[in-house]
Short mmCIF file of C-alpha atoms and ligand atoms in Angstrom, two decimals:
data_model
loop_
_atom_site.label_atom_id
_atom_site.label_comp_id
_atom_site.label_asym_id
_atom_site.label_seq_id
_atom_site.Cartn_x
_atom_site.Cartn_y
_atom_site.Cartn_z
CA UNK A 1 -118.91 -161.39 -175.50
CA UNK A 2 -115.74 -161.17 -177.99
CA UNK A 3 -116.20 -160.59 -181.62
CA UNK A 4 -113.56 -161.57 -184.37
CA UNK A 5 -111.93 -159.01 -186.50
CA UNK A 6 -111.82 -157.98 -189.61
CA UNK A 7 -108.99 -157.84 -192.78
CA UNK A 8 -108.48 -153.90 -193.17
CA UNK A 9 -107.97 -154.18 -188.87
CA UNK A 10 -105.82 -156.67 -189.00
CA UNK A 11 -103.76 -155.02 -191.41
CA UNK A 12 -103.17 -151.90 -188.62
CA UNK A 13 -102.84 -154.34 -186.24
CA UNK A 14 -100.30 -155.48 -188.21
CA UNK A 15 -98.52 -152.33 -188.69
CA UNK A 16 -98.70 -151.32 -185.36
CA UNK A 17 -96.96 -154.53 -184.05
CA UNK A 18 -94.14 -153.68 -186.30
CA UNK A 19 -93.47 -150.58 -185.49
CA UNK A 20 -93.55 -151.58 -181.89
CA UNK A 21 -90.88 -154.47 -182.67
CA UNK A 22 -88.58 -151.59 -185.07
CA UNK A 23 -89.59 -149.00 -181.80
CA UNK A 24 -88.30 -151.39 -178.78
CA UNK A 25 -84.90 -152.41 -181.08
CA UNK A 26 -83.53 -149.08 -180.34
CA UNK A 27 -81.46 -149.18 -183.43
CA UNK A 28 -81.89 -150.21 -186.60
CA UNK A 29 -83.80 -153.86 -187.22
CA UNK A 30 -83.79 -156.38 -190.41
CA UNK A 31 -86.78 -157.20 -192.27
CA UNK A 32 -85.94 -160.92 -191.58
CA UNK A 33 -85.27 -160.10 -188.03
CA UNK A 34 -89.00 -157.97 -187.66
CA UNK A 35 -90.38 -161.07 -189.62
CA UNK A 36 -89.29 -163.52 -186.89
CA UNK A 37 -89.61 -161.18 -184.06
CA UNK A 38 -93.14 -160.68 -184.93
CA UNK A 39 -94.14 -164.04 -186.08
CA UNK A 40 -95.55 -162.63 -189.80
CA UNK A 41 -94.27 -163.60 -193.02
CA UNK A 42 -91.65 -161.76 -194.90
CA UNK A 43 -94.04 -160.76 -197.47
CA UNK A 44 -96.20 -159.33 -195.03
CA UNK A 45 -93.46 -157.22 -193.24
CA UNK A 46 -92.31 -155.78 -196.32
CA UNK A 47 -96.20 -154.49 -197.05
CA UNK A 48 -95.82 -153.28 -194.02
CA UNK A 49 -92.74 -151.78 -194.17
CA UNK A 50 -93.27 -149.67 -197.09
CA UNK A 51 -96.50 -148.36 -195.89
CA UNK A 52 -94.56 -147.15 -192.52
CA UNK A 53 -91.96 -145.99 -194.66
CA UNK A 54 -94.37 -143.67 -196.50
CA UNK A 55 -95.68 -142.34 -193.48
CA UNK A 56 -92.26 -141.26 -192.52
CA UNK A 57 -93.00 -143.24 -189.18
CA UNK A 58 -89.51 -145.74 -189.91
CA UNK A 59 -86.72 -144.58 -192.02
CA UNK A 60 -84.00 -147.11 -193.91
CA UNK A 61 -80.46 -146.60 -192.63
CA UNK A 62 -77.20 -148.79 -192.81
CA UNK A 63 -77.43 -152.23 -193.95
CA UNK A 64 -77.88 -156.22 -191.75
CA UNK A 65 -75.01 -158.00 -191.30
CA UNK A 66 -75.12 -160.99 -194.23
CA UNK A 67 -76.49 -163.99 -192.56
CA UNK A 68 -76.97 -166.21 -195.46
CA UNK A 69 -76.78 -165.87 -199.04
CA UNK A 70 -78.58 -162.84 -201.40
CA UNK A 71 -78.66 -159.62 -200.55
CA UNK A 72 -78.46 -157.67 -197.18
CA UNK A 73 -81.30 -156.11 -196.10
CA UNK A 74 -81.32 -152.34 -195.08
CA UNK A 75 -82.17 -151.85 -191.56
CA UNK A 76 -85.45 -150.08 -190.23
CA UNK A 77 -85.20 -147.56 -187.60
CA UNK A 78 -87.95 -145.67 -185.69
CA UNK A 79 -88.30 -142.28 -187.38
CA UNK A 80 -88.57 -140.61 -183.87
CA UNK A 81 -89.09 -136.74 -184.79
CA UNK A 82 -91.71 -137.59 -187.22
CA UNK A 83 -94.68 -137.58 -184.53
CA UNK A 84 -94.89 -135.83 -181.20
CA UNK A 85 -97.25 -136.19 -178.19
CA UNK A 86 -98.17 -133.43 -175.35
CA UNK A 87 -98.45 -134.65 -171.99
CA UNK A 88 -100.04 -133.15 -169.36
CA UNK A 89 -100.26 -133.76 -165.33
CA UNK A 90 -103.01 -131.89 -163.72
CA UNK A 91 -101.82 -132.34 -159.97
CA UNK A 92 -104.11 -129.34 -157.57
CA UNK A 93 -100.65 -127.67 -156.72
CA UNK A 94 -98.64 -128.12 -160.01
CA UNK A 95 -99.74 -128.36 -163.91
CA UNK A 96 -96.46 -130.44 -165.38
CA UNK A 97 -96.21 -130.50 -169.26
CA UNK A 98 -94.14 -132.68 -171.27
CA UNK A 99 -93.43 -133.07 -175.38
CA UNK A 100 -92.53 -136.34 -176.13
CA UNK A 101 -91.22 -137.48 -179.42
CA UNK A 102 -92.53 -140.91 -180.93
CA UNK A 103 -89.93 -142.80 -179.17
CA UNK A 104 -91.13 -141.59 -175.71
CA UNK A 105 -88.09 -139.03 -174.86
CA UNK A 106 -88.73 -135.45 -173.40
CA UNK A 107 -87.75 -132.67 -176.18
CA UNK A 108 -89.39 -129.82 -174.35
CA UNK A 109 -90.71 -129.93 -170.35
CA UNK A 110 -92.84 -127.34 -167.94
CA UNK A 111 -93.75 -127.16 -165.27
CA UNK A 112 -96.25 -124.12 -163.18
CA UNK A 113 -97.90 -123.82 -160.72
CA UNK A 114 -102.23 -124.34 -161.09
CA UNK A 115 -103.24 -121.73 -161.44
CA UNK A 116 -106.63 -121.24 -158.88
CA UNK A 117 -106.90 -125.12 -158.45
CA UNK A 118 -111.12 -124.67 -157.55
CA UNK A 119 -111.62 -123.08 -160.50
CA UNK A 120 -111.53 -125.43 -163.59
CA UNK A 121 -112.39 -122.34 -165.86
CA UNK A 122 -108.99 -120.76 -164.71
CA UNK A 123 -107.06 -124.65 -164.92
CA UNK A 124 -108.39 -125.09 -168.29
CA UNK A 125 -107.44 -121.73 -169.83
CA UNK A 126 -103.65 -121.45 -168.17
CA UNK A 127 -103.27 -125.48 -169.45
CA UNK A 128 -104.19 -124.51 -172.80
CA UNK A 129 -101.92 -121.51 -172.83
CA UNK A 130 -99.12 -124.03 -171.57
CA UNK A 131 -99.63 -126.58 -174.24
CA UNK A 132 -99.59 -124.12 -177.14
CA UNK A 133 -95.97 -122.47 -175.45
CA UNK A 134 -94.47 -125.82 -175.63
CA UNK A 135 -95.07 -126.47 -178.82
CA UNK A 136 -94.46 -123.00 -180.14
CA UNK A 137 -90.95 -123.12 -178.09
CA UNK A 138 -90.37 -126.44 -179.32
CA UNK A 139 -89.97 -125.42 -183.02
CA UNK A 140 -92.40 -128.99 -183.58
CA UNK A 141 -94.34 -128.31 -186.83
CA UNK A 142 -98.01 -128.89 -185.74
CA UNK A 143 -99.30 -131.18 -187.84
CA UNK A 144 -96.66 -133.66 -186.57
CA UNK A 145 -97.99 -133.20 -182.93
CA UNK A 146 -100.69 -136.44 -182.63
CA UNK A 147 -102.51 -134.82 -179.58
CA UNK A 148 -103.00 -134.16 -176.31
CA UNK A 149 -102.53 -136.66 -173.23
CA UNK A 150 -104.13 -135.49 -169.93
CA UNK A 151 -103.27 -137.49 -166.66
CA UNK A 152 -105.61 -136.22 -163.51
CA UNK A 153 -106.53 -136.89 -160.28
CA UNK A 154 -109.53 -138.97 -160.46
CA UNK A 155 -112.18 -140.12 -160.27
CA UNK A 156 -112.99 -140.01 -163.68
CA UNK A 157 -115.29 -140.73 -166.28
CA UNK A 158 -112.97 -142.30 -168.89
CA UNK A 159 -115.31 -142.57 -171.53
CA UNK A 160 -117.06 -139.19 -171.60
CA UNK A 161 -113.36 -137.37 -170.70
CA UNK A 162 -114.79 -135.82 -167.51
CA UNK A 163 -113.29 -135.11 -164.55
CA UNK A 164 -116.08 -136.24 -161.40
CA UNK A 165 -115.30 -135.23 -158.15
CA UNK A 166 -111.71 -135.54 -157.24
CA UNK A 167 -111.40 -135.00 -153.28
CA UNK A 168 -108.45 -132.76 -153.85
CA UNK A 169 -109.61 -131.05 -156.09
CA UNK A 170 -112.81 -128.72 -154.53
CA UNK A 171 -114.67 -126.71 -157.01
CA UNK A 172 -113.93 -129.54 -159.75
CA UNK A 173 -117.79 -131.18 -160.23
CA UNK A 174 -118.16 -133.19 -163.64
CA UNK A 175 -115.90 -131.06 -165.57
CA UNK A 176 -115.14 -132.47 -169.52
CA UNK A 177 -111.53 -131.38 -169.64
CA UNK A 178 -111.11 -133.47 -172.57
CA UNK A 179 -113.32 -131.87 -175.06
CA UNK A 180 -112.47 -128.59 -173.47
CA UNK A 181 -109.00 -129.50 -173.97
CA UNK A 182 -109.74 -130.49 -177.50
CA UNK A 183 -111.68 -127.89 -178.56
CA UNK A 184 -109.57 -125.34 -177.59
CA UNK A 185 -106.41 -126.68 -179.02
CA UNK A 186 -107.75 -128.12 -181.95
CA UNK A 187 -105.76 -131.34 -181.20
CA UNK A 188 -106.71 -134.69 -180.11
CA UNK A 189 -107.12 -135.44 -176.41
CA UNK A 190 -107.29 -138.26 -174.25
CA UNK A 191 -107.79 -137.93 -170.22
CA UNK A 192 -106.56 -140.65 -167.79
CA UNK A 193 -106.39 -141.10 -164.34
CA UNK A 194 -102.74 -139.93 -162.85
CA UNK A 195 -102.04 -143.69 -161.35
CA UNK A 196 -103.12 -145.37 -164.76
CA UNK A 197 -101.02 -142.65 -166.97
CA UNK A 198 -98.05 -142.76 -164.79
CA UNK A 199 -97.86 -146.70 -165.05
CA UNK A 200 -97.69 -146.56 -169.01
CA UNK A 201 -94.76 -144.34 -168.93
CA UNK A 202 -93.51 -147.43 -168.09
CA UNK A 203 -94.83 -149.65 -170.81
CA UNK A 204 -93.98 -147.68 -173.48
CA UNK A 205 -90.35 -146.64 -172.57
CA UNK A 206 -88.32 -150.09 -174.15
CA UNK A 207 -85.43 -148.98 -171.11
CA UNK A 208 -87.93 -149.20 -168.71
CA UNK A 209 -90.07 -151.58 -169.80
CA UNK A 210 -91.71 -154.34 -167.83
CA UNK A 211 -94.34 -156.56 -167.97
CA UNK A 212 -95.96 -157.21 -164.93
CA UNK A 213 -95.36 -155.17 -161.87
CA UNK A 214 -97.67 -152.74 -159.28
CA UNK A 215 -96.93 -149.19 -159.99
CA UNK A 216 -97.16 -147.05 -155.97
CA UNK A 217 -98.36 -143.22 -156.67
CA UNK A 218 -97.68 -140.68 -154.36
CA UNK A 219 -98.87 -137.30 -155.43
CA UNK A 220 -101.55 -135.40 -153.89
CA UNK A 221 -102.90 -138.39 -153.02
CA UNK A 222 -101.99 -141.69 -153.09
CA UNK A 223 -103.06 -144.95 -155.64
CA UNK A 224 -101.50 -148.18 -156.51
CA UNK A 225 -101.94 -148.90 -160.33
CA UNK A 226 -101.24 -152.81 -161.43
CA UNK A 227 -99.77 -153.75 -165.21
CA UNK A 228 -100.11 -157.75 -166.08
CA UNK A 229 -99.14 -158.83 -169.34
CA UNK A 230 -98.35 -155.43 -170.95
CA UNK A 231 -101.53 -153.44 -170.39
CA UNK A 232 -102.67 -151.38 -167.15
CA UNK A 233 -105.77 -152.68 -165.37
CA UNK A 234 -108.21 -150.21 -165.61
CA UNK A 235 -111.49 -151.63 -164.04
CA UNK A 236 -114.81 -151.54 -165.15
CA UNK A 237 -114.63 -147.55 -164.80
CA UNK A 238 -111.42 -147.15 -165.52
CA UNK A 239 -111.19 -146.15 -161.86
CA UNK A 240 -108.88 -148.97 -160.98
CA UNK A 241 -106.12 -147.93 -158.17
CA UNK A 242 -108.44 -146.42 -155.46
CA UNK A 243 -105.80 -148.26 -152.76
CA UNK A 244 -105.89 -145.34 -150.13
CA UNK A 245 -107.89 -147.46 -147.88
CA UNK A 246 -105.46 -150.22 -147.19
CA UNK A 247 -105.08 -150.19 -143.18
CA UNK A 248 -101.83 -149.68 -142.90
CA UNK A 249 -101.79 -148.27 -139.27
CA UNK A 250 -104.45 -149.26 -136.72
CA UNK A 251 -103.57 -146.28 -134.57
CA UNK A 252 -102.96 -144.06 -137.18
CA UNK A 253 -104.90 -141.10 -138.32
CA UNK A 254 -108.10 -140.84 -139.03
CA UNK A 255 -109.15 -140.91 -142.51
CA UNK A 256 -112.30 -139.16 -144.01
CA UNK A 257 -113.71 -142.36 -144.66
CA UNK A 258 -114.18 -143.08 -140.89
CA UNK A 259 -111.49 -145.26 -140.00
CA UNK A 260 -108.24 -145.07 -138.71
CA UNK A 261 -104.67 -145.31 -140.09
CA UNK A 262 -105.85 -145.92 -144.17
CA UNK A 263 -102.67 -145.98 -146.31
CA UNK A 264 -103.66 -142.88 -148.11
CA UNK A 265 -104.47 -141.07 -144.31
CA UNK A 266 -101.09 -142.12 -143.12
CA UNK A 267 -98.83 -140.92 -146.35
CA UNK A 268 -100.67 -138.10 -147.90
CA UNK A 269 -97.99 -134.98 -148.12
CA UNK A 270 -100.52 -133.09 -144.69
CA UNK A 271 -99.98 -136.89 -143.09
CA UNK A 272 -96.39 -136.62 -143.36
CA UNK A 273 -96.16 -132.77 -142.33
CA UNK A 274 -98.53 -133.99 -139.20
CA UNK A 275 -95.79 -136.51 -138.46
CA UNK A 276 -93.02 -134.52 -138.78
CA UNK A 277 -94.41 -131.76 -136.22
CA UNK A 278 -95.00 -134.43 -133.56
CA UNK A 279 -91.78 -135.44 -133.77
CA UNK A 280 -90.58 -132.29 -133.00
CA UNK A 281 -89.67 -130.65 -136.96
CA UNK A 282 -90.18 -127.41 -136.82
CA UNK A 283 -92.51 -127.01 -139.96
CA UNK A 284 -94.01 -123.87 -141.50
CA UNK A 285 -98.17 -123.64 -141.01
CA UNK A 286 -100.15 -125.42 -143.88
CA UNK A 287 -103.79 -124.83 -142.46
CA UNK A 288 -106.18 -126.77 -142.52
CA UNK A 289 -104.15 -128.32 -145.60
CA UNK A 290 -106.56 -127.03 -148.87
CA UNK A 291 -103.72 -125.43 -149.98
CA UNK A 292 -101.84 -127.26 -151.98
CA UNK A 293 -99.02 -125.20 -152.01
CA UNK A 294 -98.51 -124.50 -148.26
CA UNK A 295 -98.54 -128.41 -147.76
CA UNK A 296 -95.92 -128.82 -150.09
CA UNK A 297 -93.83 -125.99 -148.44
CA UNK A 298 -94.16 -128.08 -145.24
CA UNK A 299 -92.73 -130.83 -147.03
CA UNK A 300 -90.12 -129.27 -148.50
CA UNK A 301 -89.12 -128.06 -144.33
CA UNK A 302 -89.40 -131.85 -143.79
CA UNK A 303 -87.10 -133.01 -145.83
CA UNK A 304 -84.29 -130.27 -145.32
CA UNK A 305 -84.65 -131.18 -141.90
CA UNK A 306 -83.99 -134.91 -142.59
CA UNK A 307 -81.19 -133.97 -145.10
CA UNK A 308 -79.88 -132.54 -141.69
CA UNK A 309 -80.00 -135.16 -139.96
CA UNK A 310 -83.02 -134.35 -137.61
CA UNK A 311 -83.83 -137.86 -136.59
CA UNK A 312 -87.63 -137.34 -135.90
CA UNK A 313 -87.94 -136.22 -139.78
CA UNK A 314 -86.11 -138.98 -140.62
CA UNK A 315 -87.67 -141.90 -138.80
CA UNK A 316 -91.25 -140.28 -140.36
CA UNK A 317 -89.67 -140.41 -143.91
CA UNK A 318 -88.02 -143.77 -143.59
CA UNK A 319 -91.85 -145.18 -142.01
CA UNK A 320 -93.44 -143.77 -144.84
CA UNK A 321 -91.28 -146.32 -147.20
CA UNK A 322 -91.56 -149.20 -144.61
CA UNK A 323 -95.40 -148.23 -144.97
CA UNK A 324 -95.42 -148.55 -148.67
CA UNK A 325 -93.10 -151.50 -148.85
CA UNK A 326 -95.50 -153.47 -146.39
CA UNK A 327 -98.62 -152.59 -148.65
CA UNK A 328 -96.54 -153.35 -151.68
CA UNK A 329 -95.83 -157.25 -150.44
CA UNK A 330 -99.50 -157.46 -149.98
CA UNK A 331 -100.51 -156.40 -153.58
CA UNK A 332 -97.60 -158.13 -155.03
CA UNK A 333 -98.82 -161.50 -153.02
CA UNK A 334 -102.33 -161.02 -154.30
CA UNK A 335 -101.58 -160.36 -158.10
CA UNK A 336 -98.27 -162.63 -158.35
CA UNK A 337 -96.17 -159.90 -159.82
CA UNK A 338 -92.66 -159.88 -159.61
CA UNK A 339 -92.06 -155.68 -159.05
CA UNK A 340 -92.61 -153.10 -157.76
CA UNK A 341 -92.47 -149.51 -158.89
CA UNK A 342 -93.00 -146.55 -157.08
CA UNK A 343 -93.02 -142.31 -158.07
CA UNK A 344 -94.93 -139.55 -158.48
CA UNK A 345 -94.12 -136.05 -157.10
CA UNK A 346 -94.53 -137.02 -153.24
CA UNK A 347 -92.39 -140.17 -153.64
CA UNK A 348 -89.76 -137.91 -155.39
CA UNK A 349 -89.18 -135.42 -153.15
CA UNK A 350 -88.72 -138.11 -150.00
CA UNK A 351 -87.34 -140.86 -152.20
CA UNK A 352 -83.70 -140.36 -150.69
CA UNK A 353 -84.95 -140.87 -147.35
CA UNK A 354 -87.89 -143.19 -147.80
CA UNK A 355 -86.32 -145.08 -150.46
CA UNK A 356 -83.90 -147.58 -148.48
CA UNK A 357 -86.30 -148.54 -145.93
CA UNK A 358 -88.91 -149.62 -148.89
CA UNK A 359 -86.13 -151.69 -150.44
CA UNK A 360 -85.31 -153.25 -146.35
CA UNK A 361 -89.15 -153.96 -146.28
CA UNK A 362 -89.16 -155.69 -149.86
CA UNK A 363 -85.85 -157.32 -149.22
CA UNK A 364 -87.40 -158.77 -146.15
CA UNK A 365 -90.63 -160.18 -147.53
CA UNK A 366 -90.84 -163.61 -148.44
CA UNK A 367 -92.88 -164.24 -151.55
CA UNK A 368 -94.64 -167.35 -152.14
CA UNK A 369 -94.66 -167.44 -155.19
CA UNK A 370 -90.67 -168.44 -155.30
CA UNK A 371 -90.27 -165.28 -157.73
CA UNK A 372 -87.90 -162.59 -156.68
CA UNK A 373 -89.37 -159.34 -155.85
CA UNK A 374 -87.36 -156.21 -157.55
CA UNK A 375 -88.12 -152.69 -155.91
CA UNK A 376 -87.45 -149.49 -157.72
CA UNK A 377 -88.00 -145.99 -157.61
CA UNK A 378 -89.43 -144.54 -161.40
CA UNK A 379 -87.33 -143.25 -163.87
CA UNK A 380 -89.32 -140.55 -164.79
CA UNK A 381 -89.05 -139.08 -161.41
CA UNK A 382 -91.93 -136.18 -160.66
CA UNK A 383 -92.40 -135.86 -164.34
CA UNK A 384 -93.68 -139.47 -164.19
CA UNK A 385 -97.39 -138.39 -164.69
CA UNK A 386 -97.02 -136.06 -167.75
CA UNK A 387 -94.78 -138.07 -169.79
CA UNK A 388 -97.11 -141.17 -168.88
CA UNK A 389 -99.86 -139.08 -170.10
CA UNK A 390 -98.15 -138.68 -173.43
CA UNK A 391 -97.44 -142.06 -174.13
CA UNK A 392 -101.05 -143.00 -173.22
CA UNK A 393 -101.81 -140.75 -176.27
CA UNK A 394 -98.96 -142.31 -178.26
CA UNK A 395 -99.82 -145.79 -177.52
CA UNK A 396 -103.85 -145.05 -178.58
CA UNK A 397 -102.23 -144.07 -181.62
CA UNK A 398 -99.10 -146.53 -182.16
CA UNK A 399 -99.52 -149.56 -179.74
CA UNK A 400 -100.72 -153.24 -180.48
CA UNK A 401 -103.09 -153.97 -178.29
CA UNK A 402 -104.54 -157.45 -179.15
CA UNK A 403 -108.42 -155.21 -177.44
CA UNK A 404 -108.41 -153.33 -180.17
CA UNK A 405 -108.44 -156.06 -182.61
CA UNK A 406 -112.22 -157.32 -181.18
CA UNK A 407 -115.41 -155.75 -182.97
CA UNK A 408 -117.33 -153.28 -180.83
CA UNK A 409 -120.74 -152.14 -181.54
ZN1 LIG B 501 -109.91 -144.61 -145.38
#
């Protein structure tokens, strides 16, 4: 059931949608042009104005050009080092961090490896440790740092911050990284899953903005996320994206959920080494692939050899994007969206190879919904999930989102 809303709420909401309007301009923006961007009156953009003024979140600069008669109006501009957000990736062979300043750029990166991924005791204390060296190295007074976002492999309880049972992650079993996260740092902390978090990177970043497109994962594993109308579908359990199962080769390899050929089986990173060794790569041993870090090794053989010109490493790399560009028409068909984005740490390290047979596929699918379908490779490249994760936490803080207007109990 929706509930209505009340005046102090509205007068966030308020605030929030202008900053979001001053935010997306890039430069500086008229009152009269935030008043008929956003639809509110001019009186009520001034309020507004001055209270984001006083919170140092907009500053004044230059003036409008004169469109009519009175006075020209100085121009607001997003105040971008006034507020900072950490992001953080958990990924079982790599812990990526990220500061991002209120405009959603990168002032300070890392990136190590996890430390003992089956031990979340170990995780949590060498993420902490990270997180306070980027901000220390940053020079960003602390106060000014809003918190702490945390994209990981899920499933995940979204509500209670706890991480359940990810299947790449063994040893992790209802684990509150959150509050742990929180606690320790003494900042904020919000905890997504990596398909969700890596999807908002795009819906906060006005360069890369879109509105309705299916965002492809491929990390450790591999999740389709889905953004309609500005805001990432979540599910009931905030679970959303668990795509892996898709068929997407008959005869392909079996996946642990009994069948053959799933689209997570087929294009996991130990898939693709799998591939690449029966098509005659020679690939350094990964085991029985629970180490993260020997699969990625294996990878990292797979694509050299491709960059080479091995033709059995590249026909695996370029089937991979055919794979993914087939699944993508599917998802795009079912949801009427008109793109299609796809990154993550897997994607980027095969991207050169993979990439132009995803765009043949796309290019080659006829959508019935007469819409074109555009195809791209993220921005943020393997970073995608960290800096996601820190505009999650900036868009809690910052973002209209019409939800938060309704009453819950
Ligand atoms: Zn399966």
């Amino acid at each position: 059931m929706r509930r209505g809303t009340n005046l102090p709420r509205m007068g966030d909401f308020n605030q929030t949608v202008v900053l979001d309007v001053v935010r997306r301009a890039g430069g500086g923006l008229a009152r009269a042009e935030v008043a008929r961007r956003t639809g509110l009156s001019p009186q009520t953009v001034t309020n507004v104005a001055r209270r984001l003024l006083d919170l140092g979140l907009v500053v004044e600069e230059g003036e409008a050009a004169r469109t009519g008669p009175g006075r020209p109006g100085t121009l607001l501009r997003l105040e971008a080092g006034s507020r900072f957000a950490v992001g953080v990736h958990l990924d079982p062979a790599t812990m990526t961090f990220v500061l991002l300043d209120l405009s959603g750029a990168v002032v300070a990166r890392a990136q190590v490896p996890t430390p003992v991924p089956e031990d979340p005791e170990a995780v949590v204390a060498g993420l902490v440790a990270e997180i306070e060296g980027l901000i220390a190295g940053a020079g960003v007074e602390r106060d000014r740092v809003l918190g702490v976002g945390i994209a990981a492999p899920g499933p995940i309880d979204v509500a209670a911050g706890v991480v359940l049972d990810p299947p790449h992650l063994p040893g992790w079993h209802d684990v509150p990284l959150r509050d742990a996260v929180a606690e320790r740092t003494g900042l904020r902390a919000v905890l997504d899953k990596d398909v969700i978090a890596a999807a908002s990177a795009h819906l906060w970043h006005p360069g890369e903005h879109a509105s309705d497109f299916v965002f492809f994962y491929l990390g450790t594993g591999v999740a389709v996320s889905t953004v309609l109308h500005d805001e990432v579908v979540r599910g009931v359990s905030g679970n959303a994206g668990e795509s892996g199962h898709l068929t997407a080769d008959p005869e392909g390899a079996r996946c642990w959920c009994g069948r053959r050929g799933c689209l997570g089986a087929v294009l996991r990173a130990e898939a693709l080494a799998e591939q690449g060794r029966a098509a005659g790569v020679d690939l350094p041993p990964w085991g029985d692939g629970t180490d993260p870090r020997a699969v990625d090794q294996a990878i990292t053989a797979l694509c050299a050899a491709a960059d080479a010109g091995h033709p059995g490493a590249r026909e695996v790399l370029a089937l991979a994007g055919r794979r993914v560009g087939m699944a993508a028409g599917v998802l795009t068909d079912l949801l009427d969206v008109p793109a299609v984005l796809v990154g993550g740490p897997l994607w980027h390290r095969i991207a050169a190879h993979a990439a132009p047979a995803l765009e043949d596929e796309v290019a080659a699918h006829v959508v019935p919904g007469g819409h074109g379908l555009a195809v791209a490779s993220s921005a943020f490249g393997p970073q995608v999930g960290a800096v996601g994760a820190g505009c999650l936490l900036l868009a809690r803080a910052f973002a209209p989102r019409p939800s938060d207007l309704l009453l819950v109990s």
